[in-house]
Coordinates of C-alpha atoms and ligand atoms in Angstrom, one line a residue:
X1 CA -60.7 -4.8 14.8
X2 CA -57.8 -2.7 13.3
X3 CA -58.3 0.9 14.9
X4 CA -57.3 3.7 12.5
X5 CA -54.2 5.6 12.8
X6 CA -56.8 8.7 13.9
X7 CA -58.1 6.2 16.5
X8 CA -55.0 4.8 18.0
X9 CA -53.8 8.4 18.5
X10 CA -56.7 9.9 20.9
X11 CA -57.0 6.5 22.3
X12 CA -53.9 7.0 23.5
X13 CA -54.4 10.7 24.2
X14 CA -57.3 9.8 26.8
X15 CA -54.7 7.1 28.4
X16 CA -52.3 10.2 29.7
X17 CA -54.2 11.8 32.3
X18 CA -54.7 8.2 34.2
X19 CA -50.9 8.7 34.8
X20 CA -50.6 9.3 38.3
X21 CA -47.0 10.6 40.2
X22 CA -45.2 8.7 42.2
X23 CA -47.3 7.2 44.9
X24 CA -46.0 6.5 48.6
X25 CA -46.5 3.2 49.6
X26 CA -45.5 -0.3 47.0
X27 CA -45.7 1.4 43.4
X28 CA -48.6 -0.3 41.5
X29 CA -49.3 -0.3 37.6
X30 CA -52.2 -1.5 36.0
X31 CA -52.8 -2.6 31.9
X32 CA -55.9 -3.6 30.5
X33 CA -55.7 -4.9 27.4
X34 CA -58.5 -5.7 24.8
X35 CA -57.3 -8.4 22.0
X36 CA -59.5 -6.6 19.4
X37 CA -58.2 -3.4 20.0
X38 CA -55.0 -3.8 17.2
X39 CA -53.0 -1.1 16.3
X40 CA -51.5 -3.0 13.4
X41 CA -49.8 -6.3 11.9
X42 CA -45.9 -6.6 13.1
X43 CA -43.7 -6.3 10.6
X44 CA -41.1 -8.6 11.1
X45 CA -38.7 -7.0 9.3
X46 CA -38.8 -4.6 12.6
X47 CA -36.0 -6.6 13.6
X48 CA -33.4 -6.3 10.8
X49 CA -30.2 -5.4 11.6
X50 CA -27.1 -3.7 9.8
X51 CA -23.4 -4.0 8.6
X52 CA -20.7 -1.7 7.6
X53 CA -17.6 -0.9 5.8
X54 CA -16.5 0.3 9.6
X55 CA -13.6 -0.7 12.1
X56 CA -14.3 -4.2 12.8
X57 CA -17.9 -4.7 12.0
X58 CA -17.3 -6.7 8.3
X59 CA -13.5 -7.6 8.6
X60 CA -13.0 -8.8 11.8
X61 CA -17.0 -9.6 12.7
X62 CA -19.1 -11.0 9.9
X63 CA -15.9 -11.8 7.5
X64 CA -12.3 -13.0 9.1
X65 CA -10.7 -15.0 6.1
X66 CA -7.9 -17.2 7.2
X67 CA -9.2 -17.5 10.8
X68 CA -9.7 -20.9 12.6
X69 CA -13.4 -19.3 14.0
X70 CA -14.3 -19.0 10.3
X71 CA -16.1 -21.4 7.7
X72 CA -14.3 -21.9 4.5
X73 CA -15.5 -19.2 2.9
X74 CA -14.4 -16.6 5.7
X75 CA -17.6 -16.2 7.4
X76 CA -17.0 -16.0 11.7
X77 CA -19.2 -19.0 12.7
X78 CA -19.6 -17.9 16.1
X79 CA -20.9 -14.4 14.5
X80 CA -23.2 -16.7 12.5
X81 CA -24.9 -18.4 14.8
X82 CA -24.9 -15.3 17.2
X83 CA -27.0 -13.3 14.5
X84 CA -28.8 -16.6 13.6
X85 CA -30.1 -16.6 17.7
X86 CA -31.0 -12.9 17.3
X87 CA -33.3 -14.3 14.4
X88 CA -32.1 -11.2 12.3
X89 CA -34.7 -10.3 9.6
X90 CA -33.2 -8.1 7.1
X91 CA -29.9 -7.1 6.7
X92 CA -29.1 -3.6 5.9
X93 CA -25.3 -3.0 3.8
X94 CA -23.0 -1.6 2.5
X95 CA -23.6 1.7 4.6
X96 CA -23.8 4.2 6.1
X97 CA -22.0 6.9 5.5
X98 CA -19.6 4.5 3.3
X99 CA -21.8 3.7 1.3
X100 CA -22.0 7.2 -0.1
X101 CA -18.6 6.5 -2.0
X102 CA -19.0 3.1 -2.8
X103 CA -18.9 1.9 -6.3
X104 CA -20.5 -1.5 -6.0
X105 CA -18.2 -3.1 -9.3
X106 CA -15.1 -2.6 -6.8
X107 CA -16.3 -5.6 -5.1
X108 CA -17.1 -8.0 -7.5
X109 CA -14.7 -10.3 -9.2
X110 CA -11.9 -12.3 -8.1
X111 CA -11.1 -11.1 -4.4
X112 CA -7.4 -11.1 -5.5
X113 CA -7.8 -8.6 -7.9
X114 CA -10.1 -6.1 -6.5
X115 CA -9.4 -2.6 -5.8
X116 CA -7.5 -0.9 -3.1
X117 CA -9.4 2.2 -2.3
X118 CA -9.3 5.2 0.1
X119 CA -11.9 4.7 2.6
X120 CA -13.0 9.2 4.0
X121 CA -16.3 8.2 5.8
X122 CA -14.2 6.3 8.2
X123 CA -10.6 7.3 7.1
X124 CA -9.1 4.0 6.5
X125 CA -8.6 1.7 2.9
X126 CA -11.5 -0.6 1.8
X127 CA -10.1 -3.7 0.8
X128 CA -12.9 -4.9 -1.3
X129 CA -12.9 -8.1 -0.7
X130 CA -16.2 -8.6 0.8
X131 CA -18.8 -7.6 -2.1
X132 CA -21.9 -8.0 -3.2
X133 CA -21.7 -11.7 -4.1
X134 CA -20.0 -11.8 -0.2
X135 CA -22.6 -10.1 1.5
X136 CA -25.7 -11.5 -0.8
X137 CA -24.4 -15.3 -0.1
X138 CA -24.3 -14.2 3.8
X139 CA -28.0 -13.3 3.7
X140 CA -28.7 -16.6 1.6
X141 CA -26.9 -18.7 4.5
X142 CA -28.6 -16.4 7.2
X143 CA -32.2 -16.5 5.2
X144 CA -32.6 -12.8 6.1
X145 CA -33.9 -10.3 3.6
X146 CA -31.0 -8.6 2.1
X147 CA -31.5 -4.0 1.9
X148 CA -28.6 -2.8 -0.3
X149 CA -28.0 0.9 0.0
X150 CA -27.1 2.9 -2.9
X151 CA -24.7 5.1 -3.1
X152 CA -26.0 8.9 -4.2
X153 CA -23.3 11.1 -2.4
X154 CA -20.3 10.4 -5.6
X155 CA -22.4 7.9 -7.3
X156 CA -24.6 8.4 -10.7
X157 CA -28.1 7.0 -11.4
X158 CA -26.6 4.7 -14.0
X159 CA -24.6 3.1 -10.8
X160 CA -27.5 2.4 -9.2
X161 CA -29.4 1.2 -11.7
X162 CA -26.7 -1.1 -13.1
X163 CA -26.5 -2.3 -9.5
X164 CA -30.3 -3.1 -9.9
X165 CA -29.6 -4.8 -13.0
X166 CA -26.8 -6.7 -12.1
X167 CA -28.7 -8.3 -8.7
X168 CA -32.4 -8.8 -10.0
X169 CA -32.4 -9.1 -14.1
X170 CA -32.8 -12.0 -15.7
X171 CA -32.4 -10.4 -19.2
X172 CA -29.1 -11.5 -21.4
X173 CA -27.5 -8.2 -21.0
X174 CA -23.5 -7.4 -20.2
X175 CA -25.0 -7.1 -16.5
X176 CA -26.3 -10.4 -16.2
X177 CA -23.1 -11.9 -18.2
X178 CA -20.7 -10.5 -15.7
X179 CA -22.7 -11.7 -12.5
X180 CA -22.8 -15.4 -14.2
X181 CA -19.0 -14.6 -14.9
X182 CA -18.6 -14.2 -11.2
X183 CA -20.6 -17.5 -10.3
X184 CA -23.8 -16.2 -9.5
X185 CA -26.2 -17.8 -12.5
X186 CA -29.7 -17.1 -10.8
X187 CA -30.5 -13.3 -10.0
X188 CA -30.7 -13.0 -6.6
X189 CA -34.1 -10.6 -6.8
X190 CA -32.9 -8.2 -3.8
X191 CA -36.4 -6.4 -3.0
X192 CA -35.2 -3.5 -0.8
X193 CA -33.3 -0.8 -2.3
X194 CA -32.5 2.7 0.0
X195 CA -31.7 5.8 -2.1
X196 CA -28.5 6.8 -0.3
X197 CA -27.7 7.2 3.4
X198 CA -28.0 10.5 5.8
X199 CA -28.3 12.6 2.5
X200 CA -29.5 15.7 5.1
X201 CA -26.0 15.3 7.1
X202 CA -22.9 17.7 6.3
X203 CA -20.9 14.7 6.9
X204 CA -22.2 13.1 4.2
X205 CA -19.9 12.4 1.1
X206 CA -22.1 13.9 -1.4
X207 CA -24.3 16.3 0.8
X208 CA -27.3 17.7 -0.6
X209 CA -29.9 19.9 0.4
X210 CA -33.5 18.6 0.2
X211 CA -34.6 19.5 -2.9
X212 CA -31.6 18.3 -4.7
X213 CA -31.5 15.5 -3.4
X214 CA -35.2 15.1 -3.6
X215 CA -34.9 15.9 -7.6
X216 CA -31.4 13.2 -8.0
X217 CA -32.7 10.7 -5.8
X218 CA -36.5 10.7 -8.5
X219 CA -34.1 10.1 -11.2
X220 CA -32.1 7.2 -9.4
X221 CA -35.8 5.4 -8.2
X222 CA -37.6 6.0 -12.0
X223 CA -34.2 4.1 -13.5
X224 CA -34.1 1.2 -10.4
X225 CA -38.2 0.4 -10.7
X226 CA -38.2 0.6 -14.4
X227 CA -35.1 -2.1 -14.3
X228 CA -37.3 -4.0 -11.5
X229 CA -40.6 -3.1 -10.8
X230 CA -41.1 -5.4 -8.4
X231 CA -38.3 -3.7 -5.8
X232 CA -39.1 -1.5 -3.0
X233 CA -37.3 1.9 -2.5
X234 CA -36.6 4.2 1.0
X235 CA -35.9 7.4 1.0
X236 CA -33.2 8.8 2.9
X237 CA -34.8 10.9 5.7
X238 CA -33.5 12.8 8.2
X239 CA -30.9 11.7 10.7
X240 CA -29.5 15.2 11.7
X241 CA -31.5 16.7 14.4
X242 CA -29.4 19.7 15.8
X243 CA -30.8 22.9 17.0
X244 CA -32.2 24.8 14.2
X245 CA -32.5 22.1 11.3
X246 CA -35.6 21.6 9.7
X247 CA -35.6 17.8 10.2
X248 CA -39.2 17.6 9.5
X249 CA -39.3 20.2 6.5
X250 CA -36.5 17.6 4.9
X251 CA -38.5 15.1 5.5
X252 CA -41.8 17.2 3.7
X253 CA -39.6 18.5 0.5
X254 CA -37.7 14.9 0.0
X255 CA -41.6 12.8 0.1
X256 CA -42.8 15.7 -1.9
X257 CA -40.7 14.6 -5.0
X258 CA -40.4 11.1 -4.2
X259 CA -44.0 9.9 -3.2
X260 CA -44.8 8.8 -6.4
X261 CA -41.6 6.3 -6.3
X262 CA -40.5 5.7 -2.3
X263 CA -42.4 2.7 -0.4
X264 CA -40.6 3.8 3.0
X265 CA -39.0 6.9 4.5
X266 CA -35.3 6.0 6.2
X267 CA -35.4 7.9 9.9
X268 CA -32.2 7.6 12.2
X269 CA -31.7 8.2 16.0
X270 CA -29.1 8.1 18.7
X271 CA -29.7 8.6 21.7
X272 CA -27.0 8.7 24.9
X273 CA -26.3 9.4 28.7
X274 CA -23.9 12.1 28.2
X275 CA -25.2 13.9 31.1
X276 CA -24.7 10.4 33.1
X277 CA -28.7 11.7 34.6
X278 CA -30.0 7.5 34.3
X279 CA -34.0 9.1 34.2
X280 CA -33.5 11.2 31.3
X281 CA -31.8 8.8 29.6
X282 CA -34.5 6.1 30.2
X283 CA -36.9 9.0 28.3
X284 CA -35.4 8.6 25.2
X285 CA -38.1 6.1 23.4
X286 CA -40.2 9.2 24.0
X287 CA -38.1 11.3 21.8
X288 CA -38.7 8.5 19.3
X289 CA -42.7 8.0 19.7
X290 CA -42.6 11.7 19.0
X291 CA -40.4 11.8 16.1
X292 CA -42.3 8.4 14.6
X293 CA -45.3 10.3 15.1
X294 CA -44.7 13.2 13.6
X295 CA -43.4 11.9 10.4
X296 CA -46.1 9.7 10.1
X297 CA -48.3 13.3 9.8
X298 CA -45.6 14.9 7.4
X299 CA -46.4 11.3 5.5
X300 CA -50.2 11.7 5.3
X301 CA -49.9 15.6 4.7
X302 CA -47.8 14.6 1.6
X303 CA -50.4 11.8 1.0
X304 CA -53.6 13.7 1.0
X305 CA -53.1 15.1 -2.5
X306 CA -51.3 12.1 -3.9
X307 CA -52.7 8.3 -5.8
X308 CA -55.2 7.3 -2.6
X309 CA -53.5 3.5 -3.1
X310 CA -50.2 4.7 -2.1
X311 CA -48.3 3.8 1.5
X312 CA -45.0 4.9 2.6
X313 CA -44.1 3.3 5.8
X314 CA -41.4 4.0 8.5
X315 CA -38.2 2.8 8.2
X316 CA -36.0 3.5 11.3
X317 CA -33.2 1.7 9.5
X318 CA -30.1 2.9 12.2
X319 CA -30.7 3.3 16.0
X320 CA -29.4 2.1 19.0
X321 CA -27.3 4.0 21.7
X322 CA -24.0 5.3 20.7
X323 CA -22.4 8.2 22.4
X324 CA -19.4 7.0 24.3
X325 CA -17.7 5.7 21.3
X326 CA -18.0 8.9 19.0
X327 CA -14.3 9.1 17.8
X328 CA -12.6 6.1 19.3
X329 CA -9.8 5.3 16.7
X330 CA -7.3 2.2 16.5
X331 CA -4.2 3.0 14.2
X332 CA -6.0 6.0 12.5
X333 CA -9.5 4.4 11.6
X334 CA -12.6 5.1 14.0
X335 CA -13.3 2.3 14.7
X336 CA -17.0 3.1 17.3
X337 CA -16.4 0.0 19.8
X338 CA -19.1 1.0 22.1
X339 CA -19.7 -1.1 25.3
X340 CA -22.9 -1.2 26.5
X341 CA -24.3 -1.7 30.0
X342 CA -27.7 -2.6 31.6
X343 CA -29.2 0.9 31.3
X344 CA -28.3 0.5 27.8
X345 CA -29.8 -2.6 27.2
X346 CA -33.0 -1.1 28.9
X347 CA -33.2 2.1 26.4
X348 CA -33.0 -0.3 23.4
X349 CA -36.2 -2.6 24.5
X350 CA -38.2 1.2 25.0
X351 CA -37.2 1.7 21.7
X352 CA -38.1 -1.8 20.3
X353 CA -41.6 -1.1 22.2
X354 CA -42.5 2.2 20.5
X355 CA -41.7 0.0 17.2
X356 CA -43.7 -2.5 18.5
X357 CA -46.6 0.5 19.4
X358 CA -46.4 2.2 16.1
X359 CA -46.7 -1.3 13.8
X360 CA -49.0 0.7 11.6
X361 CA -46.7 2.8 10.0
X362 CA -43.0 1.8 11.5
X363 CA -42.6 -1.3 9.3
X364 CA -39.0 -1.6 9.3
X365 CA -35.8 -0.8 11.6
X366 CA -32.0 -1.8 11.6
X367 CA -30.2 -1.8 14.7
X368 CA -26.7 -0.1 13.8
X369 CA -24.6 -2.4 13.6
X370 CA -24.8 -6.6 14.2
X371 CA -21.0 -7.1 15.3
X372 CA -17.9 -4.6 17.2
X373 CA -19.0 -1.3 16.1
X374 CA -21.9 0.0 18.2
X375 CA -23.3 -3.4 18.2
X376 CA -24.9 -6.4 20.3
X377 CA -22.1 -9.2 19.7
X378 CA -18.4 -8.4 20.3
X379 CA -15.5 -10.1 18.9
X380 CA -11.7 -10.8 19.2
X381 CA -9.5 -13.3 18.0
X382 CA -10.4 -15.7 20.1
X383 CA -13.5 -15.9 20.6
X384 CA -16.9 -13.6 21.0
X385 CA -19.2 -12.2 23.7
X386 CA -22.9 -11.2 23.9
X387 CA -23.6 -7.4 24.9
X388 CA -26.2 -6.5 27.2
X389 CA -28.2 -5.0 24.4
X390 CA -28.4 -7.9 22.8
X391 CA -30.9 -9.7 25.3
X392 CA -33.8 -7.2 24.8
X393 CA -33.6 -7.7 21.1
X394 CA -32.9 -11.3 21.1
X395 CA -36.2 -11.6 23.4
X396 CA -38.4 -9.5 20.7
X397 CA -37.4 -10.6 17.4
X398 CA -37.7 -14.4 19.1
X399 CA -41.3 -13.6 20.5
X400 CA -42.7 -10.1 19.5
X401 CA -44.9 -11.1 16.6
X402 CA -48.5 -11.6 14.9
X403 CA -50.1 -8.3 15.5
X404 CA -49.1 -5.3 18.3
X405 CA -52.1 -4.4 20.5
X406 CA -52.9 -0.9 21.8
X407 CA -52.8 -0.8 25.9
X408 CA -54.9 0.9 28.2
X409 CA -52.1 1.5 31.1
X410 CA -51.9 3.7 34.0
X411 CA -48.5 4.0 35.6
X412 CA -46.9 6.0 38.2
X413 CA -44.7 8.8 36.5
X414 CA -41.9 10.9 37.3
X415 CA -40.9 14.8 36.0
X416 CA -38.6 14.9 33.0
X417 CA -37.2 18.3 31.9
X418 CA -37.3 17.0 28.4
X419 CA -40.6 14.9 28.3
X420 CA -42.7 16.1 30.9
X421 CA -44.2 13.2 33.0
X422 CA -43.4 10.1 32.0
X423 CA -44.3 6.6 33.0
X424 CA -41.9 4.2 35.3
X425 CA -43.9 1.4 33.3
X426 CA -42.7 1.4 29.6
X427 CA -44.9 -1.8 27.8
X428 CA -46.1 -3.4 24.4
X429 CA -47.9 -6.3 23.8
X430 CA -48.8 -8.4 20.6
X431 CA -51.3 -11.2 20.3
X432 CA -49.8 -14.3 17.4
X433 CA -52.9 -17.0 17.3
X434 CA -53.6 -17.5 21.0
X435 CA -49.9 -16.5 22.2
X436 CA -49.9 -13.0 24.0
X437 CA -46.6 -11.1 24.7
X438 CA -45.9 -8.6 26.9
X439 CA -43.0 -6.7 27.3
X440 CA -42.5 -4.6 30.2
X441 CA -39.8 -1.9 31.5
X442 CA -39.7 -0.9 34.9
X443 CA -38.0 2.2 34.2
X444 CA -37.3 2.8 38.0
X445 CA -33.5 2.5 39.8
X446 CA -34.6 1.4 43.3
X447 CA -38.3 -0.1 43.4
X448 CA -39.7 -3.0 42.2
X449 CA -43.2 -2.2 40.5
X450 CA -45.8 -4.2 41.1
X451 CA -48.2 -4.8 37.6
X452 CA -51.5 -6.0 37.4
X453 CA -52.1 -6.8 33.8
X454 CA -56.0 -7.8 32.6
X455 CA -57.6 -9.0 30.0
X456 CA -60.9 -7.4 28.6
X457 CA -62.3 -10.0 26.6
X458 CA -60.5 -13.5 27.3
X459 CA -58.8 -15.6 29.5
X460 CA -55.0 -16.4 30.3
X461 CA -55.0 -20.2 30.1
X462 CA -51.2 -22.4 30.6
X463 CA -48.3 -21.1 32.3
X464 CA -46.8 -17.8 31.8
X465 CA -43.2 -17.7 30.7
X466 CA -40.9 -14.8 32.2
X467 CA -37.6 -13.9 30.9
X468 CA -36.4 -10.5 32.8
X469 CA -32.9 -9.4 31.5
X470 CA -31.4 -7.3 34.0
X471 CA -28.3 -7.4 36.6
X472 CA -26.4 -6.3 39.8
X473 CA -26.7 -2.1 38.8
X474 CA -27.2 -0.4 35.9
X475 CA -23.6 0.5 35.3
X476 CA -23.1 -3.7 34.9
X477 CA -21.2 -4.4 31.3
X478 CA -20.8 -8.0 29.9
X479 CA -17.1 -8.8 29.0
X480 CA -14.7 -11.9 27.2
X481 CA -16.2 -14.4 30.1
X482 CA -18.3 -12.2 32.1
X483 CA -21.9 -12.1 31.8
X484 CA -23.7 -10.0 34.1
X485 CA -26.4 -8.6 32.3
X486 CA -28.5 -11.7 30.4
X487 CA -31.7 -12.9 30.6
X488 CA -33.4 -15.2 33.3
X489 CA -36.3 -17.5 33.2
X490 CA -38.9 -16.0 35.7
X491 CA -42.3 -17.6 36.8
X492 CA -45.5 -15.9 37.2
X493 CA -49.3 -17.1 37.2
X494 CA -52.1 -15.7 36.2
X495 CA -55.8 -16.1 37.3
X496 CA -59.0 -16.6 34.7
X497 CA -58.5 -12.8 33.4
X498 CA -55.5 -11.7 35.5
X499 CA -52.1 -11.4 35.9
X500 CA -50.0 -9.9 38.4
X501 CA -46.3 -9.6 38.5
X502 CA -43.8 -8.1 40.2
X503 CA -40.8 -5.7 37.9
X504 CA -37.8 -5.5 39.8
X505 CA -36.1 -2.1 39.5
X506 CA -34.2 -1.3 36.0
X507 CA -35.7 -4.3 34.6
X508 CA -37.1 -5.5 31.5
X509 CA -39.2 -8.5 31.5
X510 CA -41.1 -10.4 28.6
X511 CA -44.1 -12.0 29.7
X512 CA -45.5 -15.3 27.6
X513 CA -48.6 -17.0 28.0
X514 CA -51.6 -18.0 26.5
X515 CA -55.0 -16.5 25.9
X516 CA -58.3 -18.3 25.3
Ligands
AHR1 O1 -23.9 3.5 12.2 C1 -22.8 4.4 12.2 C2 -23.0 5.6 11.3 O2 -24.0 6.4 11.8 C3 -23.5 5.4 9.9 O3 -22.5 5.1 9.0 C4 -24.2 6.6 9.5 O4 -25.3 6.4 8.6 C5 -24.7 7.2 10.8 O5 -24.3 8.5 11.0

């Protein structure tokens, strides 16, 4: 049974008042779960990820020509395999906010010869000399689904469409000669296509206000799907969310000329602990349940008149945690080296469960970025490290699949100014065959919380698998040789229709088993 979006939304309504406060005594959680009760198929492209013209995230991460870590082509094998592990889906490039002044024929051609440019997103010089062959042949190696970003800040329609051309035509046209000039015979038929990045942000090279960039962006999508019809398009959404913007009437004006042509909506979120206050932070996937769901109603609203065949999906295609690393430069360039910690880490598996609980509608999302800048590997010359954040994600994409089922839970709470009350158990769970996952925050500093999940209509059957990532305190950060935030193997049993486990404070644990 696949519940309706209308469904899944008071089903989860009537779930809130179970929420109790903070009990004295052990804290207890319970989670029924009902394998027919599916909020929607998982779309694995949930766990794509992203790279960009930025500090050290290409040069220096993905790319390092000439270093004794690299393959012969340039690409960091350690980086490799460490995005290989994190089985990354899609992969979102060139931008970002660079890509908003990239012309794509800058990196074509013979490396040598390529254009020097000034680089005002990030205040540096692009060197060109990873492209689109560069970065298409990465994805090949990696077999993750490549997302090319267009640039509509400085760039023309005709850009974009010749960029369209050039990747996916199989026509004899000047296009198509130049590609086979440049080695690449077979179009690569790249299926994902955004129209521009952050259009709604000042920042943006190329800033426009809705219903411009509503009107250029129709022109840019009619030329791209009449060169490839087969190619799917995201709008840029909103990604600026300060007091007083109308995030949400962007994201009404923008569908309203586009929903004809867009087959996602691109939404962005940051979230930090500036306030160093470790509850509030921990709230954060609430902000994004809400702002998920509320699109999702601006996306029917502008539906509800339109063709009755058409989707548009979700694409949260940047988030993680970034706020210490705001303006962090090395010789100039900002460079956004973020280290993350265990708190950090447990933020980012929230997040990846509200994906997980909105699989209807959220059908894509890019972790900004794979390597250095805000990112779950870090590199040097010598070698690389895994950040804490990149456990959570490593667990999901590896586990998380099949279809996400909708759970009755009843958690203890505590008071948030910004949320109201909200639960020390943060969970998802998806069912693939007979396989059930669940993955469970304890979103509490000092106590363990003791979980009883059951099942409605079947059985757990085999031995559970446990992997908790956590470590010493929240504060704990993963260095060059110094891992203490990772993920351990746990054990846990279960009986005919239950299973009870114990989540140790700041903890999150996936829990594997099967069902019969
Ligand atoms: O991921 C870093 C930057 O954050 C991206 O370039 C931009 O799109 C966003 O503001």
């Amino acid at each position: 049974m696949t519940l309706s979006r209308r469904s899944f939304c008071a089903a989860a309504a009537v779930a809130a008042p179970w929420m109790a406060r903070a009990q004295s005594g052990p804290l207890r959680a319970r989670v029924r779960i009902d394998t027919e009760r599916v909020i929607g198929e998982i779309d694995p492209k949930i766990y794509g990820n992203f790279i960009e013209h930025l500090g050290r995230c290409i040069e220096g991460g993905v790319f390092e020509e000439g270093s004794s870590l690299s393959d012969a082509k340039g690409y960091r094998k350690d980086v490799f395999q460490g995005t290989k592990d994190l089985n990354v889906t899609q992969l979102r490039w060139p931008g970002g906010n660079f890509a908003s002044n990239y012309h794509w024929r800058d990196g074509i051609g013979p490396r040598d010869q390529r254009p020097r440019r000034l680089e005002m997103a990030w205040g540096t010089v692009e060197s060109n000399r990873f492209g689109t062959h560069e970065f298409l042949e990465y994805a090949r190696m990696l077999a993750t689904e490549p997302y090319l970003c267009v640039n509509l800040g400085t760039g023309t329609w005709e850009e974009a469409q010749q960029w369209v051309e050039y990747c996916n035509s199989s026509e004899d046209t000047a296009m198509t000669r130049l590609r086979k000039q440049n080695g690449q015979a077979d179009s690569w038929k790249v299926k994902y296509w955004g129209l521009g990045n952050e259009m709604d942000g000042p920042w943006q090279m190329g800033h426009k206000d809705a219903d411009e960039y509503g009107k250029y962006a129709l022109e840019a999508a009619k030329l791209m799907k009449w060169t490839d019809p087969n190619i799917k398009l995201i709008a840029a959404g909103s990604s600026h969310y300060a007091q007083g913007i109308d995030w949400i009437g962007w994201n009404r004006t923008v569908l309203n000329h586009l929903k004809t042509h867009v087959d996602y909506l691109s939404l962005h979120l940051y979230v930090g602990n500036r306030e160093n206050d470790y509850y509030d932070f921990l709230a954060s996937s609430v902000n994004l349940d809400e702002r998920t769901k509320t699109s999702e109603g601006v996306i029917d609203g502008v539906l509800s008149d339109g063709p009755r065949n058409r989707k548009i999906y979700i694409a949260w295609d940047e988030w993680n945690v970034w706020y210490r690393a705001r303006g962090n430069k090395e010789r100039g360039r900002r460079i956004l080296e973020e280290r993350y910690n265990l708190e950090d880490a447990l933020v980012v598996a929230t997040f990846l469960n509200s994906f997980v609980n909105h699989a209807h509608i959220v059908k894509m999302a890019n972790m900004a970025q794979l390597v250095n800048v805000i990112a779950p590997m870090f590199t040097n010359e010598k070698g690389m490290f895994l950040q804490t954040i990149y456990y959570p994600l490593q667990l999901f994409a590896n586990n998380t699949k099949g279809v996400a089922l909708q759970l009755l839970a009843k958690s203890p709470t505590y008071e948030n100014k910004r949320f109201g009350d909200v639960p020390y158990l943060d969970a998802s769970a998806s069912l693939d065959q007979n396989t059930l996952v669940v993955n469970a925050v304890n979103r509490h500093r000092e106590q363990p919380l003791e979980t009883e999940f059951s099942l409605a209509d079947r059985k757990f059957s085999g031995p559970v698998q446990v992997s908790e990532v956590n470590g010493p305190d929240i504060k704990a950060e993963n260095d060059f040789g110094v891992t203490k935030v990772k993920a351990s193997p746990k054990s846990a049993s279960a009986d005919g229709n239950v299973l009870r486990v114990t989540l140790p404070p700041h903890s999150y644990s996936m829990l594997k088993v099967k069902v019969s």
